Each structure stands twice: as structure tokens, then as C-alpha cells.
Coordinates of C-alpha atoms in Angstrom, one line a residue:
X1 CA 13.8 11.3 -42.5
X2 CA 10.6 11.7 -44.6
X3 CA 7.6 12.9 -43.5
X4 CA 5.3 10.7 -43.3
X5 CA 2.1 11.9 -41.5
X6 CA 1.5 15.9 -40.7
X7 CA -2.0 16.3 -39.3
X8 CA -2.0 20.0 -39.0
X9 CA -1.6 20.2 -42.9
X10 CA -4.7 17.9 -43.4
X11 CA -7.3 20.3 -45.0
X12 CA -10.4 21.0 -43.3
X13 CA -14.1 20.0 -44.8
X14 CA -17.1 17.5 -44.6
X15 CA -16.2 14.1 -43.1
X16 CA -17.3 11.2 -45.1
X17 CA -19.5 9.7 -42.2
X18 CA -21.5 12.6 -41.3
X19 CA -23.1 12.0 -44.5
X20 CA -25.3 9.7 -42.4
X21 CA -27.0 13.0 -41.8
X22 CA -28.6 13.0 -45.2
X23 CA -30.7 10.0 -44.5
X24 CA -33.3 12.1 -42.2
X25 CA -33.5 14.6 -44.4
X26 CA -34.0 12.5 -47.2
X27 CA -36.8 11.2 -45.4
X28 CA -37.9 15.0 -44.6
X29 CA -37.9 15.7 -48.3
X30 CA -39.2 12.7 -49.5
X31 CA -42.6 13.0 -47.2
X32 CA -42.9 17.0 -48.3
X33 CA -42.1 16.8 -51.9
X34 CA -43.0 13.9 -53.3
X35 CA -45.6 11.7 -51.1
X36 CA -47.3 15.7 -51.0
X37 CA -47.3 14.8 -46.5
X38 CA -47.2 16.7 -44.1
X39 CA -43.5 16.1 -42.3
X40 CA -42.3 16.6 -39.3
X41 CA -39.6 19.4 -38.7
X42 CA -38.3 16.6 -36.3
X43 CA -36.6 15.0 -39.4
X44 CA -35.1 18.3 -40.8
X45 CA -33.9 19.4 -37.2
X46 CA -32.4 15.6 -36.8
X47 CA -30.5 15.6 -40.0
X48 CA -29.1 19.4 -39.5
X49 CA -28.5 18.6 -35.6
X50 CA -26.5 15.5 -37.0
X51 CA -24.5 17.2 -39.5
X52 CA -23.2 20.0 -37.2
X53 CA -22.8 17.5 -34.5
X54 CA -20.3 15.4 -36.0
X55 CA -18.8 18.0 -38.3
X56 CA -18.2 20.4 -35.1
X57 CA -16.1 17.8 -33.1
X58 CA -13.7 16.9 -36.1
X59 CA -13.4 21.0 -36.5
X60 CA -12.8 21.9 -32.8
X61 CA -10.3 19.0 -32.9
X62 CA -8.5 20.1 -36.5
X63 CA -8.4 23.6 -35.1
X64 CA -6.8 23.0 -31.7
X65 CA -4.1 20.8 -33.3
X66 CA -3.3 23.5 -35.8
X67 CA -2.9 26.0 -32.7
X68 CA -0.7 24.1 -30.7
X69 CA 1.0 23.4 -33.7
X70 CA 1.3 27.2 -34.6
X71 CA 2.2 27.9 -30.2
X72 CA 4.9 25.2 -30.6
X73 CA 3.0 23.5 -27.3
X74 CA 3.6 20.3 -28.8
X75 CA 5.9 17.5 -27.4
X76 CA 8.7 16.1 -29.8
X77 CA 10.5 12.9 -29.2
X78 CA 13.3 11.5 -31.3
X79 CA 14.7 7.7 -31.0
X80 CA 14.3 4.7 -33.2
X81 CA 11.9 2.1 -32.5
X82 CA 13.0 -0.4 -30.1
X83 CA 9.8 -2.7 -30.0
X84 CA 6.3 -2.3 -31.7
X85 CA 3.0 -4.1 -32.2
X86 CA 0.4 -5.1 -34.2
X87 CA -2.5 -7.1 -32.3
X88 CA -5.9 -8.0 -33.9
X89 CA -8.8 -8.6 -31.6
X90 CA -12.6 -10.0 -31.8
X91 CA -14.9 -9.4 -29.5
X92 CA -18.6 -10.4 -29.3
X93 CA -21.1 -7.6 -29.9
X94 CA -23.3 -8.0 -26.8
X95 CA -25.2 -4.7 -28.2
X96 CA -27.0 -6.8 -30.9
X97 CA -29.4 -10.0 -30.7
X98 CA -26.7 -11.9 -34.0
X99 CA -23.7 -13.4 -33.7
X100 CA -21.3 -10.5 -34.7
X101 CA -18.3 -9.6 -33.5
X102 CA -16.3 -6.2 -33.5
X103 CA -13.0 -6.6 -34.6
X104 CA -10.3 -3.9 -33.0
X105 CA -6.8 -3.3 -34.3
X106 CA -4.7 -2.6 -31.4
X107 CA -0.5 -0.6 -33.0
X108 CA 1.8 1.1 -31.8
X109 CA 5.7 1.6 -30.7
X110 CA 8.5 2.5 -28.3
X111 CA 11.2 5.2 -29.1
X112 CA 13.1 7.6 -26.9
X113 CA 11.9 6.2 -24.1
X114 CA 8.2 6.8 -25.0
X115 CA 5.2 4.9 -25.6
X116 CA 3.0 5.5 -28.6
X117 CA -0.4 3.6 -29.3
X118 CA -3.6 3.9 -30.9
X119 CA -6.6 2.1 -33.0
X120 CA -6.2 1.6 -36.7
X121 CA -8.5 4.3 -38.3
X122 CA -10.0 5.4 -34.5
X123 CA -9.4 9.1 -34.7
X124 CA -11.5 11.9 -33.5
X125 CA -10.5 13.8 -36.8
X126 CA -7.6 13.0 -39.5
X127 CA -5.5 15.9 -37.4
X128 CA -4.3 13.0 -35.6
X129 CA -2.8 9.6 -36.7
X130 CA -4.2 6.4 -36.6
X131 CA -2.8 4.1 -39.7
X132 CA -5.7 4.5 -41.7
X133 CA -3.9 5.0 -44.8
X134 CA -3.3 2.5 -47.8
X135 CA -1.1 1.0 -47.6
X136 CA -0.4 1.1 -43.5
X137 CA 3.0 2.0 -42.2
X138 CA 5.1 -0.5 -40.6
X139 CA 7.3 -0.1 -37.5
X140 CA 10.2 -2.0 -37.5
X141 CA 12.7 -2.2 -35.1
X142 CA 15.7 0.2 -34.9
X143 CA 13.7 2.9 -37.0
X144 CA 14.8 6.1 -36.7
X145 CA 11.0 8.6 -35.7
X146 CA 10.5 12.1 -35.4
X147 CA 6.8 12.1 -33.6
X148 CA 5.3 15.6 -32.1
X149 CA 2.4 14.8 -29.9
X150 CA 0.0 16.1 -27.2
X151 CA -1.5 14.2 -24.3
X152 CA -5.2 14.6 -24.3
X153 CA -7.5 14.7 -21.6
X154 CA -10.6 14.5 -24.2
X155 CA -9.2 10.6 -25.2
X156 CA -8.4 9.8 -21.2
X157 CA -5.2 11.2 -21.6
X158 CA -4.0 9.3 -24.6
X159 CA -0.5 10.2 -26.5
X160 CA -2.1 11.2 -29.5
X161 CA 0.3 11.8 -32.5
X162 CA 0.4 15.0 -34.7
X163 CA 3.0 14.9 -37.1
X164 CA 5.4 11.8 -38.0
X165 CA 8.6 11.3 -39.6
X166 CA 10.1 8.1 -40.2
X167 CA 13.4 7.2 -41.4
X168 CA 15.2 4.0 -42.3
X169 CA 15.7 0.7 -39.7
X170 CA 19.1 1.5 -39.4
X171 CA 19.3 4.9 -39.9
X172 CA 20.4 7.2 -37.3
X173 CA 19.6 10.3 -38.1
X174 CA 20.8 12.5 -41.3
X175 CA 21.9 15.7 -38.9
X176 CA 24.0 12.5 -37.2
X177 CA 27.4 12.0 -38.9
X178 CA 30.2 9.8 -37.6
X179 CA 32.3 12.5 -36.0
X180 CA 28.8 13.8 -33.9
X181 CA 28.2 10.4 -33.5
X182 CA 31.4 9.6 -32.1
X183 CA 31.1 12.4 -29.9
X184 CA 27.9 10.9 -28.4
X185 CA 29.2 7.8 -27.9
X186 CA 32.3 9.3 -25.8
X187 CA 29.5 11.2 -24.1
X188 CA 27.8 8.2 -23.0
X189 CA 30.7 6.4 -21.7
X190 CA 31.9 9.2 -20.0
X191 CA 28.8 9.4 -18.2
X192 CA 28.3 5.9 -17.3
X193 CA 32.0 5.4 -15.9
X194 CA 31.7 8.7 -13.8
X195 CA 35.0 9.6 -15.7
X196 CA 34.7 13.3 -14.3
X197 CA 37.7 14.8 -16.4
X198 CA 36.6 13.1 -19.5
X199 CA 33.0 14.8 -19.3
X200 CA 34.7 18.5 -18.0
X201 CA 36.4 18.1 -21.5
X202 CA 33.3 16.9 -23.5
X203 CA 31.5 20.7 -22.0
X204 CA 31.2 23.7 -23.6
X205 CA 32.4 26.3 -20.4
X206 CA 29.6 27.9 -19.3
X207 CA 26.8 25.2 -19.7
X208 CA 24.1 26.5 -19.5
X209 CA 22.0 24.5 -16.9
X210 CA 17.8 25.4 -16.4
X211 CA 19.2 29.0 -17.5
X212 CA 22.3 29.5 -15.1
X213 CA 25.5 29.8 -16.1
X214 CA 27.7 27.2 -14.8
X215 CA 31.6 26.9 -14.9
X216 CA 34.7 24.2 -14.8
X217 CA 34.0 24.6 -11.2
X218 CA 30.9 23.9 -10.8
X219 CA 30.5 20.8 -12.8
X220 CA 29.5 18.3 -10.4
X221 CA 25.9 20.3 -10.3
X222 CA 26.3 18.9 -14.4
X223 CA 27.0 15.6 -13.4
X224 CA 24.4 15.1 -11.0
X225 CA 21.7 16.4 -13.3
X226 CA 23.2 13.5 -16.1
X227 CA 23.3 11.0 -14.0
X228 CA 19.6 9.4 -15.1
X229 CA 20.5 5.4 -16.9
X230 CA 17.3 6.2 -18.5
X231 CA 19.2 9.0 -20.0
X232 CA 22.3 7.7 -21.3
X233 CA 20.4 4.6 -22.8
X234 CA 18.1 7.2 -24.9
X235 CA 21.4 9.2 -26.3
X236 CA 22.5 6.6 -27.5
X237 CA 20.3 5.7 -29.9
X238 CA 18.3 9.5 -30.2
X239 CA 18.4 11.5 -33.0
X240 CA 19.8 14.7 -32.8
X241 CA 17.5 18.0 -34.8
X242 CA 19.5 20.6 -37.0
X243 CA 19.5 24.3 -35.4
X244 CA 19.3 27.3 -37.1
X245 CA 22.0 28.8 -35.4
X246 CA 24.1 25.5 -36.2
X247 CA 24.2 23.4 -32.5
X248 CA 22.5 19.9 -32.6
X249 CA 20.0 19.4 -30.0
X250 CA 19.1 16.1 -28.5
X251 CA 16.0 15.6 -26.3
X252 CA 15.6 12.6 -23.9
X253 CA 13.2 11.8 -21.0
X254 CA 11.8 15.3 -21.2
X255 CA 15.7 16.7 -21.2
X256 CA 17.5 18.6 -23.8
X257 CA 21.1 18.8 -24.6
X258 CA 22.1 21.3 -26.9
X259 CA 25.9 20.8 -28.6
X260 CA 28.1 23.0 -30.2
X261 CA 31.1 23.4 -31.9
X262 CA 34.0 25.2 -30.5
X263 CA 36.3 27.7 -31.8
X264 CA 38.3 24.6 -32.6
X265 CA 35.1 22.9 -34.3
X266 CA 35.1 20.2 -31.6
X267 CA 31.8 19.2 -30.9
X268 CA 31.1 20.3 -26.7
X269 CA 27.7 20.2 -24.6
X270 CA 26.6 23.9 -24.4
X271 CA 23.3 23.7 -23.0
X272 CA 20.8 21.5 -21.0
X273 CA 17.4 22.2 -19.6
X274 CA 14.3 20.6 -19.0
X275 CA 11.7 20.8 -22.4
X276 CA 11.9 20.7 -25.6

């Protein structure tokens, strides 16, 4: 998958609209400089006050992401798209005494299970996306996404996303080949039949379950912590992240299963706890 979007890599400086700010000033300058007035500091404390005002919030908001970001507090979900949308409204500006009208554009999409959505180019700092670029992404349906992501209490608790990586409609995942993928589908019929002694030979004895070690004989504590429909919908169309130490880890629903490969190089759940 490509990345696409990575707001903690966006550099830091001036934004463009705080150069509103200059207009006060201007005025200070003119009036002390040229007219030869007297001017009032009001203008020259507006135009600073301005500046740092709307300069501050995008830098508290640029240097929080990049913390998280460095903490590894961030939330990653991996699916494809299964629905998106792309609604323009027009609403009448009751704030002025003309006929205008605000127009909003309303995106976003589903994948893994989670809902993503925002305003085109409504962002409290480019740490975050919003679409603004040129030309805007599309989301079409069975896209495979890669999207870390925070919850924020500062936008009434919005999803907001951090970094984004997008693949083809179509494309599972590149990490997903067709003997994992094969795997996964036997996983998810296993566990939607209840087939008990398929699943015991799908595991990687001792699973690893919220840190304890579990064994053959235990397995039904397994079972019962897989059997979510939410769940076994998301796996099958989730796309599973390389790890370092070479297991494939899946996460779903705020779950994450962790395969790896035998002695035999057979592909057997190994681990699965809540988190990312």
C-alpha cells in the first residue's frame, strides 16, 4: 500500500491564513510612518495577539500528533472500504444581511469495522487529514486502508486521522499471500461453524490469550473470546501488518491476532489480546 497522507511528517511553520494578522499592523504602520499619526498600540497588540493566536493552536496541535505518534498511542485499523461518501451541502448564512450561502463538504468511509469522517479542508492543522489536497482522494469500495488515528476530545470526540495508506480496490494486502490468505479463510469458517477440532489445529499451543498461557486444554476459553460475528466478518476482509520478528498480525474490533509459522511453516494463531 502507498502512503498517501502522514501528518506527523508535515513540517511545521506559518499557516497561510494567519496572515490575516498583517492587516492591523499594516494599519499600525501605515498611521505611524507614513500619515506621520499618532497610532494606537491597540493595532500592533491586535495583529501580534492574532498572529500567535492562530499560529499557537495549529503548533500545540502539530506537536501533540507528533508525540503520540513518537508514544505509539495512536489507534491503527486495517480493512478495505466497504461504503464511503461524498455529500455537498448549502446552507443559508443567517450571520450576514445577503443572500449567501456556506457550502460544506461532508467525506468519509467504513473499514474494519470503523467509521472515518471529516470536512474537506476543515482541519485544526495539516497534522490531520481532511482531503484538502489537489487532486482529492477517492474511496472506492473494497480499498484496501491502513489509517492510524486518535479520538479527540478538543473536535467533540471526532476520529481524526493521522497517517493514511491506501492500496488498490481489490487489493488485499501485500503482507497477504494466497497460502495466509487461505489460512484466514479456514480460520473464519472454523469459527463460524463452531468446528472445535478444526480451530485446536489452526492454534499455535500455547496461545497466548491477554498475556496467559493457554493450552490444547484449555481452548474453549479461545473459543469463547472468538466468538464476536463482528469479528469474523472483519478477518475476512482485514489486512494483516508484517512483523519484525516474522508473525502477521491482524487487528479487528479493538482485537489482535498474531500468526505464526510453525516448525513445519504452517501458518497457526499464536497470540490474541486486546490493542493494537
Amino acid at each position: 500500500m502507498n502512503l498517501v497522507f502522514d501528518g506527523p511528517g508535515q513540517p511545521i511553520g506559518l499557516v497561510p491564513h494567519s496572515l490575516i494578522a498583517l492587516l492591523p499592523l499594516g494599519v499600525w504602520a501605515y498611521r505611524r510612518f507614513v500619515s506621520k499619526r499618532g497610532s494606537s498600540l491597540a493595532w500592533l497588540l491586535a495583529a501580534v495577539g492574532s498572529l500567535l493566536l492562530l499560529n499557537g493552536i495549529v503548533l500545540w496541535d502539530q506537536l501533540r500528533v507528533r508525540r503520540m505518534d513518537e508514544e505509539g498511542t495512536l489507534q491503527v485499523t486495517r480493512g478495505t472500504v466497504t461504503q464511503s461518501w461524498h455529500i455537498v451541502s448549502r446552507e443559508r448564512d443567517w450571520t450576514r444581511s445577503t443572500l449567501s450561502y456556506t457550502t460544506t463538504v461532508s467525506e468519509g468511509f467504513d473499514a474494519g469495522g470503523v467509521r472515518f469522517r471529516w470536512n474537506v479542508g476543515d482541519s485544526f492543522s495539516p497534522a490531520t487529514f481532511s482531503n484538502a489536497g489537489e487532486p482529492p482522494l477517492s474511496f472506492p469500495q473494497g480499498t484496501a486502508v491502513e489509517v492510524s488515528w486518535f479520538v479527540d476530545p478538543a473536535s467533540q470526540d471526532e476520529r481524526r486521522i493521522v497517517r493514511l495508506r491506501m492500496g488498490l480496490p481489490g487489493e488485499r494486502a501485500t503482507s497477504a499471500d494466497a497460502e495466509f490468505a487461505a489460512v484466514i479463510a479456514g480460520f473464519v469458517a472454523a469459527l463460524e461453524s463452531g468446528n472445535g477440532a478444526r480451530l485446536s489445529e489452526l492454534m499455535h499451543f500455547p496461545v497466548s490469550l491477554g498475556g496467559h498461557l493457554l493450552g490444547p486444554e484449555q481452548a474453549e476459553s479461545l473459543w469463547a473470546a472468538l466468538s464476536m460475528p463482528a469479528l469474523h466478518t472483519c478477518l475476512q476482509t482485514a489486512v494483516a501488518d508484517d512483523v519484525s520478528d516474522g508473525s502477521r498480525r491482524i487487528v479487528c474490533h479493538g482485537v489482535t491476532l498474531v500468526f505464526a509459522r510453525t516448525a513445519a511453516g504452517a501458518w497457526r494463531l499464536r497470540e490474541l489480546h486486546q490493542g493494537s
